[in-house]
Short mmCIF file of C-alpha atoms and ligand atoms in Angstrom, two decimals:
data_model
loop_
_atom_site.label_atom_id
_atom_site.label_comp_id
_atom_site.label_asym_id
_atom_site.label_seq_id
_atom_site.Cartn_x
_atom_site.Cartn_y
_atom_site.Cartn_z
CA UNK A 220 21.28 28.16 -15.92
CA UNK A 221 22.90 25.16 -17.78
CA UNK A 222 21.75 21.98 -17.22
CA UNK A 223 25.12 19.29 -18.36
CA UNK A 224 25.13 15.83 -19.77
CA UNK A 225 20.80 15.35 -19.95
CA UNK A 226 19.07 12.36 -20.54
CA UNK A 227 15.94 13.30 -21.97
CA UNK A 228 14.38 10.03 -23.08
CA UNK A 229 14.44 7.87 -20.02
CA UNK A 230 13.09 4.69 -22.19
CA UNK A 231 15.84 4.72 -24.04
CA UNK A 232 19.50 4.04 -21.98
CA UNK A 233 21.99 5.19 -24.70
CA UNK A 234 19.97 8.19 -25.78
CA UNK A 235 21.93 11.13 -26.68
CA UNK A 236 23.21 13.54 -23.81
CA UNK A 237 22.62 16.79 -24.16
CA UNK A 238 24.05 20.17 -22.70
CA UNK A 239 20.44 22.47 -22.40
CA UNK A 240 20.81 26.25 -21.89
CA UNK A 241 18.08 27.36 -19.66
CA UNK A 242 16.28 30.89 -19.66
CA UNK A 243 13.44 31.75 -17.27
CA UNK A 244 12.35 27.81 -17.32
CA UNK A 245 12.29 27.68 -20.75
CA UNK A 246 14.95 25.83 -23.66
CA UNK A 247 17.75 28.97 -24.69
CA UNK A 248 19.63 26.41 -26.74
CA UNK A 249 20.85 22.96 -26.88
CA UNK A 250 23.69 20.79 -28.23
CA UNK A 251 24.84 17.31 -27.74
CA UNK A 252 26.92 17.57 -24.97
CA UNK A 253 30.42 18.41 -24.54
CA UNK A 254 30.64 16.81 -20.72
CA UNK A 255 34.02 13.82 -20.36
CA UNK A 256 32.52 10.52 -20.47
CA UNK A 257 33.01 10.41 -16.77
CA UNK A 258 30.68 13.39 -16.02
CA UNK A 259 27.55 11.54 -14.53
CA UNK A 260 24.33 12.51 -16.17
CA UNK A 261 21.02 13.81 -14.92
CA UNK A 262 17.63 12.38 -16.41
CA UNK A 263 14.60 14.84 -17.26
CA UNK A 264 11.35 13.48 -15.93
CA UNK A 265 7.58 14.19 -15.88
CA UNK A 266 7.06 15.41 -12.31
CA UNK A 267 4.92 13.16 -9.61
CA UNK A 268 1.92 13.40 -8.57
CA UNK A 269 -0.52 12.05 -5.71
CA UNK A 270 -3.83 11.34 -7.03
CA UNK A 271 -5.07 10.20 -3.66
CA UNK A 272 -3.83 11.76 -0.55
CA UNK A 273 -5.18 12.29 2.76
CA UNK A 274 -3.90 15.84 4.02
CA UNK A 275 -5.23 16.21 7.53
CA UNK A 276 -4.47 12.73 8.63
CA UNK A 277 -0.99 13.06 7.80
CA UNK A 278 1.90 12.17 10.37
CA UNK A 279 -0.89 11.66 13.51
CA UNK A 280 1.33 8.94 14.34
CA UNK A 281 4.83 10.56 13.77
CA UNK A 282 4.31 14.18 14.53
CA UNK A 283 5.76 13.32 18.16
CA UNK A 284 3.60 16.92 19.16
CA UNK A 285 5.45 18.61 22.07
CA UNK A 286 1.69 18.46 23.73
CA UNK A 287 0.80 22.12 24.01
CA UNK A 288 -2.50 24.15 23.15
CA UNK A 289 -1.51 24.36 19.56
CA UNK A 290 -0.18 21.08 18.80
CA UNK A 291 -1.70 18.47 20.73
CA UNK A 292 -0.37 14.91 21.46
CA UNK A 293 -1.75 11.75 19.52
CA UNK A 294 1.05 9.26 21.32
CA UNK A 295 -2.16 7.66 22.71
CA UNK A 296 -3.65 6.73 19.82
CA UNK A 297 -0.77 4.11 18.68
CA UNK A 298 -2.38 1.53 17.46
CA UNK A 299 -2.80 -1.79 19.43
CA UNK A 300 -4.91 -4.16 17.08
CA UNK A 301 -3.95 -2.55 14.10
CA UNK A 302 -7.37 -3.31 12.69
CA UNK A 303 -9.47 -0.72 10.42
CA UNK A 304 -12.01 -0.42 13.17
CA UNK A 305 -9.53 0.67 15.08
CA UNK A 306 -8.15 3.27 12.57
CA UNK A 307 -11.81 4.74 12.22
CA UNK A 308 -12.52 5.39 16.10
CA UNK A 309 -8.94 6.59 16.99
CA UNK A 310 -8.90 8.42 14.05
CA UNK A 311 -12.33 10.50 14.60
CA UNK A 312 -10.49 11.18 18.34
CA UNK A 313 -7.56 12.37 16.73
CA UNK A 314 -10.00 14.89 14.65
CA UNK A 315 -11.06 16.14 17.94
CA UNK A 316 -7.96 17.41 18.28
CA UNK A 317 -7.14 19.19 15.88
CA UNK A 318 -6.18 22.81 15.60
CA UNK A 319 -5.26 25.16 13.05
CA UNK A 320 -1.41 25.42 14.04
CA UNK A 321 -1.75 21.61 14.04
CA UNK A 322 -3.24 20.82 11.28
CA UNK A 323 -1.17 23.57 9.58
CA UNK A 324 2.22 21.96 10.40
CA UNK A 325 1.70 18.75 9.91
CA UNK A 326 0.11 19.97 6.56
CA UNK A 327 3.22 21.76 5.20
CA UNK A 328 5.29 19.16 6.44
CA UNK A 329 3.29 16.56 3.78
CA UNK A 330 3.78 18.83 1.04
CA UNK A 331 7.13 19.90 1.87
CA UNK A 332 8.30 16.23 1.99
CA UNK A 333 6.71 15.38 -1.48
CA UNK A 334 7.97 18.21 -3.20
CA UNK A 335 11.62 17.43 -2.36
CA UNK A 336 10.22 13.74 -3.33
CA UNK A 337 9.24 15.31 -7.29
CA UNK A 338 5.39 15.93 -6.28
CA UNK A 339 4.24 19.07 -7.72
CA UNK A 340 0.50 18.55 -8.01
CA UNK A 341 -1.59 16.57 -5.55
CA UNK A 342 -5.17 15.66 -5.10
CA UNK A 343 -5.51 16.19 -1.01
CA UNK A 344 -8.32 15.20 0.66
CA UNK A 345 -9.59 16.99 3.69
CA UNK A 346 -12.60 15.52 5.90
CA UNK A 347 -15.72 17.66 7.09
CA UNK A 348 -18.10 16.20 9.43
CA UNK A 349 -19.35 17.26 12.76
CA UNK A 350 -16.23 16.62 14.41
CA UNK A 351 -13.87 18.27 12.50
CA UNK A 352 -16.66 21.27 10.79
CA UNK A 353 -15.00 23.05 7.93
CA UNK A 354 -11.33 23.74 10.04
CA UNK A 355 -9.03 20.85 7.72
CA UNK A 356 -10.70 22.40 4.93
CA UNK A 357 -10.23 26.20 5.76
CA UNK A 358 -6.32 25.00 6.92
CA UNK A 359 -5.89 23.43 3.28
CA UNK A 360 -7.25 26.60 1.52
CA UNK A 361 -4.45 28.47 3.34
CA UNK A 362 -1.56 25.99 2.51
CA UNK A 363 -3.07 25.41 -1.28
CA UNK A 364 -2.12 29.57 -1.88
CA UNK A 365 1.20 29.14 0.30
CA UNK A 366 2.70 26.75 -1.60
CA UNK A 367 1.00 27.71 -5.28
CA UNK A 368 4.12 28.13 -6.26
CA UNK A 369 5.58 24.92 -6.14
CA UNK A 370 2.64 22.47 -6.59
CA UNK A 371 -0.76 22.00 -7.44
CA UNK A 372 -2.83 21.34 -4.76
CA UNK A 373 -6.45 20.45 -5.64
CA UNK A 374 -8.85 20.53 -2.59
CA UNK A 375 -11.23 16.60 -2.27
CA UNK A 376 -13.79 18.20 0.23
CA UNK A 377 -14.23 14.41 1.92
CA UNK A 378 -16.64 12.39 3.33
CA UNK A 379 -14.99 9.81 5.33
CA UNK A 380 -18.11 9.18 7.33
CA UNK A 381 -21.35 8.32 6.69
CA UNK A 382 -23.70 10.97 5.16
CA UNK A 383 -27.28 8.68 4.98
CA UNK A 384 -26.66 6.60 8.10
CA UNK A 385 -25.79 7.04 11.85
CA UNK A 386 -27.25 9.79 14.08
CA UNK A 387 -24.65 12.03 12.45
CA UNK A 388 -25.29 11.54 8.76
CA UNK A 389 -27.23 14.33 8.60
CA UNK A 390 -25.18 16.76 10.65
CA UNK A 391 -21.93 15.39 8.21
CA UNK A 392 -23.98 16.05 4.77
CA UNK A 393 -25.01 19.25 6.27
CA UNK A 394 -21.17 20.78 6.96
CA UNK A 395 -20.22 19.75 3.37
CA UNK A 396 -23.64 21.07 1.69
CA UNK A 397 -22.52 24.77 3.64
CA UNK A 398 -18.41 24.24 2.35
CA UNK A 399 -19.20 23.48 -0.98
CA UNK A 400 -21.74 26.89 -0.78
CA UNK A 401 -19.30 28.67 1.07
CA UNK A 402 -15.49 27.67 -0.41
CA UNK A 403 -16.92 25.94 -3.57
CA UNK A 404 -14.43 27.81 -5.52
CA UNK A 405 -11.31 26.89 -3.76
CA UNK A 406 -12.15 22.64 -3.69
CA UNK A 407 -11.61 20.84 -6.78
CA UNK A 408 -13.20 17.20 -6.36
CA UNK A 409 -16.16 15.77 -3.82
CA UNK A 410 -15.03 12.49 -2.25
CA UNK A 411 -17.53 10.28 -0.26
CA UNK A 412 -16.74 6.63 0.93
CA UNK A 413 -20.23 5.13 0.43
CA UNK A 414 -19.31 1.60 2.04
CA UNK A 415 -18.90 3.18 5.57
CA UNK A 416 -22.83 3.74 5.44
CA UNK A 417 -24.56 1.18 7.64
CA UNK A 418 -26.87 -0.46 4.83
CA UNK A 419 -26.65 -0.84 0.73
CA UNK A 420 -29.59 1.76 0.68
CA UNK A 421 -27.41 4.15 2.35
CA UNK A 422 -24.53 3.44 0.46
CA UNK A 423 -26.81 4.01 -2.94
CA UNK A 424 -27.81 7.44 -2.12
CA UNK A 425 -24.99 8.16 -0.87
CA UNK A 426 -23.24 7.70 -4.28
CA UNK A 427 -26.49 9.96 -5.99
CA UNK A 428 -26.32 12.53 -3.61
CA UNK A 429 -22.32 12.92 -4.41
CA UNK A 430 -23.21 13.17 -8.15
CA UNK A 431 -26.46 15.28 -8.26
CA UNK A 432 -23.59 17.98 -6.07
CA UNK A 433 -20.34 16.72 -8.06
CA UNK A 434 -22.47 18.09 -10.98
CA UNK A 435 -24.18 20.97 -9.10
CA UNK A 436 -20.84 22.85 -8.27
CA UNK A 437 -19.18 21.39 -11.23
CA UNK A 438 -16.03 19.33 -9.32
CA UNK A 439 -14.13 16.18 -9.74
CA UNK A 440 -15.76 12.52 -7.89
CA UNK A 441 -13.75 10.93 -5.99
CA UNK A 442 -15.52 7.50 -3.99
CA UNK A 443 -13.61 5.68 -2.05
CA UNK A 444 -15.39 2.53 -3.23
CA UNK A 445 -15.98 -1.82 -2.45
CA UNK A 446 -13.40 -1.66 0.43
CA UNK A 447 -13.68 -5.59 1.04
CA UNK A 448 -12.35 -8.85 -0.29
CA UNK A 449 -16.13 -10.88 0.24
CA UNK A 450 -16.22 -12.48 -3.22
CA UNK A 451 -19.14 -11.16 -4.63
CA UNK A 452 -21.98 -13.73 -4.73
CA UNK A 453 -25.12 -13.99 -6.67
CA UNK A 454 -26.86 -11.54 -4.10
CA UNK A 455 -27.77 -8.05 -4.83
CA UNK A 456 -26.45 -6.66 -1.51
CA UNK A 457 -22.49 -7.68 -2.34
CA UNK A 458 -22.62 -6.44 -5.64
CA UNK A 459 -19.65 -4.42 -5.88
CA UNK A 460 -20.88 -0.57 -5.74
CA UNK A 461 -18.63 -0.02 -9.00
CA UNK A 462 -21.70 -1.23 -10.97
CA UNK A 463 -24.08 1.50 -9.03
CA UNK A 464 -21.88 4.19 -9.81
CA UNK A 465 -21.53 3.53 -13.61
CA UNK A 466 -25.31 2.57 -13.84
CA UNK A 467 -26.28 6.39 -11.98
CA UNK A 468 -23.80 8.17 -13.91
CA UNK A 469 -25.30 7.08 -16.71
CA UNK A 470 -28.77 7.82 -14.93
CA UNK A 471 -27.38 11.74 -14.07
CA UNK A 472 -26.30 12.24 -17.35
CA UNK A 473 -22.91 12.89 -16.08
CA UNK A 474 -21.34 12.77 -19.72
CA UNK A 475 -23.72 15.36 -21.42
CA UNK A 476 -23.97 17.49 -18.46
CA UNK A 477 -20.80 17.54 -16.77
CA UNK A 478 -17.40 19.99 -17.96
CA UNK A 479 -15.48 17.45 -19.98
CA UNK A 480 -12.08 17.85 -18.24
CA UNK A 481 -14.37 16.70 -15.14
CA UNK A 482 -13.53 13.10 -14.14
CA UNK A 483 -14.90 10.53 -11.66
CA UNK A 484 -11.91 8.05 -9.92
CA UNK A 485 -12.65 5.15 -7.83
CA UNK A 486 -10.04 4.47 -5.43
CA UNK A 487 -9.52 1.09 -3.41
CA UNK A 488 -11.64 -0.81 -5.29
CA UNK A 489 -10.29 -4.14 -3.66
CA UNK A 490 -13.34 -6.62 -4.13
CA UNK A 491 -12.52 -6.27 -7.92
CA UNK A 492 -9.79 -8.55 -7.66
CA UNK A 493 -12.37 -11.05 -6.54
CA UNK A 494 -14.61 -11.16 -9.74
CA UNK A 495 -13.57 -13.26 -12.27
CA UNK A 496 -11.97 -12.75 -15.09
CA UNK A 497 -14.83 -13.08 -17.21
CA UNK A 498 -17.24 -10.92 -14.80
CA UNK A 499 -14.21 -8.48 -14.69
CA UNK A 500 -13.47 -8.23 -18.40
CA UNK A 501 -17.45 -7.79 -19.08
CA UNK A 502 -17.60 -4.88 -16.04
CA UNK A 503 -14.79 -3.39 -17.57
CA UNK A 504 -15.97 -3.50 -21.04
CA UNK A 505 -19.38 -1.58 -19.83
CA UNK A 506 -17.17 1.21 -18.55
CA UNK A 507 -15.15 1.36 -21.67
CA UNK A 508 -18.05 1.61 -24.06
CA UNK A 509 -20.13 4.21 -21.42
CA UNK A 510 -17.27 6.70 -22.66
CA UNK A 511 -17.62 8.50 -19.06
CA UNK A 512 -14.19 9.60 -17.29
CA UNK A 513 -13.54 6.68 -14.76
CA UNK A 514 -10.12 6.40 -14.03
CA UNK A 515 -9.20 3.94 -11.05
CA UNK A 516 -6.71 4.63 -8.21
CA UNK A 517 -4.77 1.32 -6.90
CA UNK A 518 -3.51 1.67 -3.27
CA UNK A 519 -1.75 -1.10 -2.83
CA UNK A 520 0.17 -0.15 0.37
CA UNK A 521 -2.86 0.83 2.31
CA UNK A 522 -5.27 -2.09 1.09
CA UNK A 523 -2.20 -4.42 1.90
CA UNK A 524 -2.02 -3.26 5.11
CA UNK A 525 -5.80 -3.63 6.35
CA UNK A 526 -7.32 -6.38 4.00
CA UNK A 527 -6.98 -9.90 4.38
CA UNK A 528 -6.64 -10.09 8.31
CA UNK A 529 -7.44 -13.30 9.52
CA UNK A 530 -10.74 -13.45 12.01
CA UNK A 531 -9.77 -14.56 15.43
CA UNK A 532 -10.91 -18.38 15.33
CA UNK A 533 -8.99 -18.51 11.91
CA UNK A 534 -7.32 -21.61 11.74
CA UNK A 535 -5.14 -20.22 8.63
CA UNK A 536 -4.11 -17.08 10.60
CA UNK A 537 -0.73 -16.85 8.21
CA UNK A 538 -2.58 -17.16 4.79
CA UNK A 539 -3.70 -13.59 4.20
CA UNK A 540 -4.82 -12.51 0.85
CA UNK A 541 -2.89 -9.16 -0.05
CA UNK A 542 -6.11 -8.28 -1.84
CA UNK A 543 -5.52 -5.22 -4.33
CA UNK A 544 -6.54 -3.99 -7.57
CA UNK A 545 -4.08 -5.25 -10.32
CA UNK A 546 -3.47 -2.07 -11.87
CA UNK A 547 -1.05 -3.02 -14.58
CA UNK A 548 -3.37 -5.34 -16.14
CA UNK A 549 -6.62 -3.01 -15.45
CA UNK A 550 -4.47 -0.69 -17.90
CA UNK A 551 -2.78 -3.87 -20.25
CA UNK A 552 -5.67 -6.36 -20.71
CA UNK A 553 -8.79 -4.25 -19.57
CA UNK A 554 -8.13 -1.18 -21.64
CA UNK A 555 -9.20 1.23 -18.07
CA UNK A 556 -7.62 4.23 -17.06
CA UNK A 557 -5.60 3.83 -14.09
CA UNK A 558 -3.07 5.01 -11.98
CA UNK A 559 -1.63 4.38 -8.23
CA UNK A 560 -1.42 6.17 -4.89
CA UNK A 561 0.15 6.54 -1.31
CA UNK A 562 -3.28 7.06 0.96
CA UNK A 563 -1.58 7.86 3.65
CA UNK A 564 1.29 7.79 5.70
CA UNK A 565 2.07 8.40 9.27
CA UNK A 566 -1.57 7.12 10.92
CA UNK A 567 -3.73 4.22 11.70
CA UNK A 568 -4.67 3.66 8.16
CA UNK A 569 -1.03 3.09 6.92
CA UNK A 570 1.50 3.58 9.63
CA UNK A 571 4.03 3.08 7.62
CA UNK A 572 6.42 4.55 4.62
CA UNK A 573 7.49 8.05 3.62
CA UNK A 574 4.84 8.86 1.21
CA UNK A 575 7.52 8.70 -1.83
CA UNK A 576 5.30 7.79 -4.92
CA UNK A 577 8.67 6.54 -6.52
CA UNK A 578 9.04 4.44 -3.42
CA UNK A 579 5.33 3.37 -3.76
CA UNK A 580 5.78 2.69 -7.29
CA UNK A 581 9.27 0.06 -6.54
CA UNK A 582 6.99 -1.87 -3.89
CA UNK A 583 4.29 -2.23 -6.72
CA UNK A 584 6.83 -4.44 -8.61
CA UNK A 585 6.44 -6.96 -6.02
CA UNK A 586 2.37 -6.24 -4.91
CA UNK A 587 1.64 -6.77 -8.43
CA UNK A 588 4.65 -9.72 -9.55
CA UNK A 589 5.50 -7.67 -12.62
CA UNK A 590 9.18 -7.40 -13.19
CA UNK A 591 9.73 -6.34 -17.17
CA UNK A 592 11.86 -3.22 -17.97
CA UNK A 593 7.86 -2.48 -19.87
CA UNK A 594 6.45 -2.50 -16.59
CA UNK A 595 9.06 -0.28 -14.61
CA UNK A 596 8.14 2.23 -17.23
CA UNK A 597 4.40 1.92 -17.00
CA UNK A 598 4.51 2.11 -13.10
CA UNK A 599 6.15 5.50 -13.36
CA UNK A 600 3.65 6.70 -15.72
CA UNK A 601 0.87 5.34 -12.57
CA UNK A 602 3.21 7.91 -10.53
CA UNK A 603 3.39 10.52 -12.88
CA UNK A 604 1.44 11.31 -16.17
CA UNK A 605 -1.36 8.88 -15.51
CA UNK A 606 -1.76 10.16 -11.86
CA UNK A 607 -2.22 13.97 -12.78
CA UNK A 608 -4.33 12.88 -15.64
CA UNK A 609 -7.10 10.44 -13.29
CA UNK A 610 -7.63 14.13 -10.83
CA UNK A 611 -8.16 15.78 -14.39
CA UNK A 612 -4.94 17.88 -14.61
CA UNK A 613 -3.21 18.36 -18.26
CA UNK A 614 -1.44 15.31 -19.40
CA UNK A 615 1.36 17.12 -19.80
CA UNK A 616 4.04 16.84 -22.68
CA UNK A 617 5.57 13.71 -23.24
CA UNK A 618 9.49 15.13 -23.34
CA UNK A 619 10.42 12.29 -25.83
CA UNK A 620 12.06 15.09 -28.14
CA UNK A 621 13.30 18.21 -26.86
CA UNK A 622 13.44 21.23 -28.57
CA UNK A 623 14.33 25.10 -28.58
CA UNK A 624 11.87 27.57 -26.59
CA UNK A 625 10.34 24.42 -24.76
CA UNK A 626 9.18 24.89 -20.72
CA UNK A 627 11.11 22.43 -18.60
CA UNK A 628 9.89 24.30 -15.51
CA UNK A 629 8.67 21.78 -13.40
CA UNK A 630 10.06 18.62 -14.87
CA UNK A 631 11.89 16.33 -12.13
CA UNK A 632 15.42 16.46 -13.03
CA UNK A 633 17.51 13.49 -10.98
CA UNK A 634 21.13 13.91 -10.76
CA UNK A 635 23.67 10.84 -10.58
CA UNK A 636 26.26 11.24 -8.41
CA UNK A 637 30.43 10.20 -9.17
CA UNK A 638 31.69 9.18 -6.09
CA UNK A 639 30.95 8.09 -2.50
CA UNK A 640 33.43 9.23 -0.30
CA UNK A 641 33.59 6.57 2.73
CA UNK A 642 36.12 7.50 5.47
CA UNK A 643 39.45 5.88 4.78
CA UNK A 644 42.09 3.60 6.90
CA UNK A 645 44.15 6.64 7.98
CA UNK A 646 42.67 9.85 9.79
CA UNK A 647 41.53 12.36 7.28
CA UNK A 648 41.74 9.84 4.50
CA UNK A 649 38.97 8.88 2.30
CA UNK A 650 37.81 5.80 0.39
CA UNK A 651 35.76 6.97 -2.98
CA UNK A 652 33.68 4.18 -4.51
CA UNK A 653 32.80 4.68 -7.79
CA UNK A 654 28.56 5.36 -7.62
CA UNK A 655 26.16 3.22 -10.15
CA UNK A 656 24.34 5.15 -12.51
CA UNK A 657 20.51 5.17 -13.00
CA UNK A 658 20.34 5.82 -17.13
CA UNK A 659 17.02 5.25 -17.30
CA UNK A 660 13.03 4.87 -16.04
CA UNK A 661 13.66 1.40 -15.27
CA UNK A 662 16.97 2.13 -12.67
CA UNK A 663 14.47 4.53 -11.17
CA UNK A 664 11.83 2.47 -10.50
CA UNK A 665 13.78 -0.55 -9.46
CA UNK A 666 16.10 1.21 -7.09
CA UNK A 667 14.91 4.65 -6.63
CA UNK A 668 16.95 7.60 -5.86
CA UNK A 669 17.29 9.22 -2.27
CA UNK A 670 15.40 12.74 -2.36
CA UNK A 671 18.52 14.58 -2.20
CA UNK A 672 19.75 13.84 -5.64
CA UNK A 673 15.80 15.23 -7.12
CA UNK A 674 15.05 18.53 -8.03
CA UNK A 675 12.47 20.12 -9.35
CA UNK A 676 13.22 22.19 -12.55
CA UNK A 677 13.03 26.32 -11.54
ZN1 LIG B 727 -8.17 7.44 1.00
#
């Protein structure tokens, strides 16, 4: 296979083309290239990854299910309030639902749709609790080994409900005790959202019990953590839970015990943007010089979406606070690791969107106001190289220089097109328009490309 006219070093928009010879994935040779000035040229890309996606809860909303034994219909459980509350109760009836074919379909449709989006590794999250038992999980096993072949799907065994609290804690920390015995080998990461528990002692052994297993079975953390834009006050109880989860890592010995390519992310995370600076710079400081694995996940479309909503006897019902973490200057001025992810698409959480992490990462130009050619290119490292680095996946080379007998299997290759052919005045006629071309990460980011010009390499 030859691969004409490459751009190979996205930062840089008059970098050399080059004509790349291609033998089972790997560089057979490679010369500047011959191609007419007018040829367009294709860029060479790290691949993208989701480093926070929900699998099951994919397309409830969209599936438009035929209703039959199989595939059941959700059309019910449109939203009406649009309020997280909401989005919790008609998502645990959706779970009650759910069947293998289902669950299946909808599945493959997720990853089907993000590899033809550049995705080829994923961290997927799959809920167990005494609704759902161990069937998303047992589904996602089955679609991790059918589609090994074109992505890497890591397995977050999840805890969306609460494991301490409720008169189904126990029965929900019991179903993920027997998975992680029973399919420990095939999940990857242990995910808990500690705020859903009804009080801060729940919440605090909740995040203990997820590291004493986390470092039991030897697996990723994954919290989905301070879920809430109440400005932190003096009192204990609104702490954010960040601080817990540093102070008992610490406490578990997470960094003498614990594999080193293990890592712990922290996803959501919205009350962080209400410290201030000072509180935030000396928070982020401690988790700097603790040397333990945190890497933070932004969300910005989901937390958009469900914080901020004004209380009905608001009397500023339009000012709503778009409360996120500011990921570019977590990474710029607070020295963390951090990245950005979808969530979800296609259910109460985040009805909206097509899951496209280049998609996710364009909107982040406005979420976060950042709008340098520097930060185009740092928001497709949060899709791409930072992402598969937070779930603890190989960094990956950097492609800056290419060379003979390098692998580009599995780079993201995006072709530019010459022409679009409009239909003309006269019948059978065409007008051709003469297509921009994206030379570079920050033409990618700003406007990206539709999935049909993306291809993964083979
Ligand atoms: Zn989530």
């Amino acid at each position: 296979m030859i691969l004409e006219n490459v751009i190979s070093d996205a930062r840089d928009p008059s970098a050399v083309r080059w004509d790349i010879e291609l033998q089972d994935g790997h560089i057979q040779s490679i010369s500047p290239s011959k191609a007419s000035p007018d040829t367009p040229s294709q860029l060479l890309l790290p691949p993208l990854c989701h480093p926070h996606i929900h699998l099951d809860k994919a397309y409830i909303l969209t599936c438009n299910n035929r209703s039959s034994p199989q595939h059941p219909d959700y059309s019910d459980l449109c939203p009406t309030s649009g309020s997280f509350n909401e989005a919790l109760v008609n998502t645990s009836r959706a779970k009650e639902r759910y069947t293998p074919e289902d669950l299946y379909l909808r599945g493959s449709q997720l990853l089907a749709t993000s590899y033809t989006q550049g995705v080829t590794s994923m961290r997927a999250f799959v809920e167990l609790d005494h609704v759902t038992g161990t069937l998303p999980l047992n589904v996602a096993i089955r679609l991790k080994r059918d589609f090994a072949h074109l992505l890497e799907l890591q397995i977050c065994a999840f805890a969306q409900d609460p494991i301490f609290s409720t008169a189904h804690g126990d029965a929900n920390r019991a179903i993920i005790d027997h998975a992680l015995a029973e399919f420990g080998k095939s999940i990857g990461a242990l995910g808990t959202t500690p705020y859903v528990e009804t009080s801060r002692e729940g919440s605090l052994m909740n995040i203990k019990w997820a590291i004493t297993k986390a470092l039991a079975h030897n697996l990723h953390l994954d919290f989905h953590l301070d879920y809430t834009l109440e400005p932190p006050s003096s009192s204990p109880t609104q702490r954010p839970l960040t601080y817990s989860v540093v102070e008992f890592l610490k406490e578990h010995n997470w960094a003498r015990i614990a594999d080193s390519s293990k890592t712990i992310v922290l996803g959501h995370c919205t009350q962080l943007s209400m410290l201030g600076n000072a509180e935030r710079k000396t928070l982020a400081e401690a988790i700097v010089a603790s040397r333990l694995p945190i890497h933070f996940v932004g969300l910005p479309t989901s937390d958009i979406f469900m914080m901020g909503r004004p209380g009905p006897d608001s009397d500023l019902s339009h000012n709503r606070p778009r409360g996120t973490m500011h990921i570019p200057s977590m990474i710029e001025e607070l020295g963390l690791s951090a990245c950005i992810g979808v969530n979800n698409t296609g259910n109460a959480f985040t009805p909206f969107g097509t899951g496209d992490p280049l998609q996710l990462a364009s909107w982040a130009i406005g979420i976060y106001q950042v709008g340098t050619v520097k930060n185009a290119e740092l928001l497709y490292d949060c899709v791409s190289n930072r992402a598969r680095r937070a779930i603890g996946l190989d960094e990956g080379e950097q492609y800056s220089q290419i060379r003979k007998g390098q692998k580009l299997r599995g780079m993201l290759l995006l072709r530019n097109q010459e022409v679009v052919e409009l239909p003309g005045v006269l019948r059978k006629s065409t007008m051709a328009i003469s297509s921009r071309q994206r030379l570079s990460l920050k033409d990618v980011i700003w406007d990206p490309p539709e999935s049909s010009l993306r291809s993964i390499v083979r």
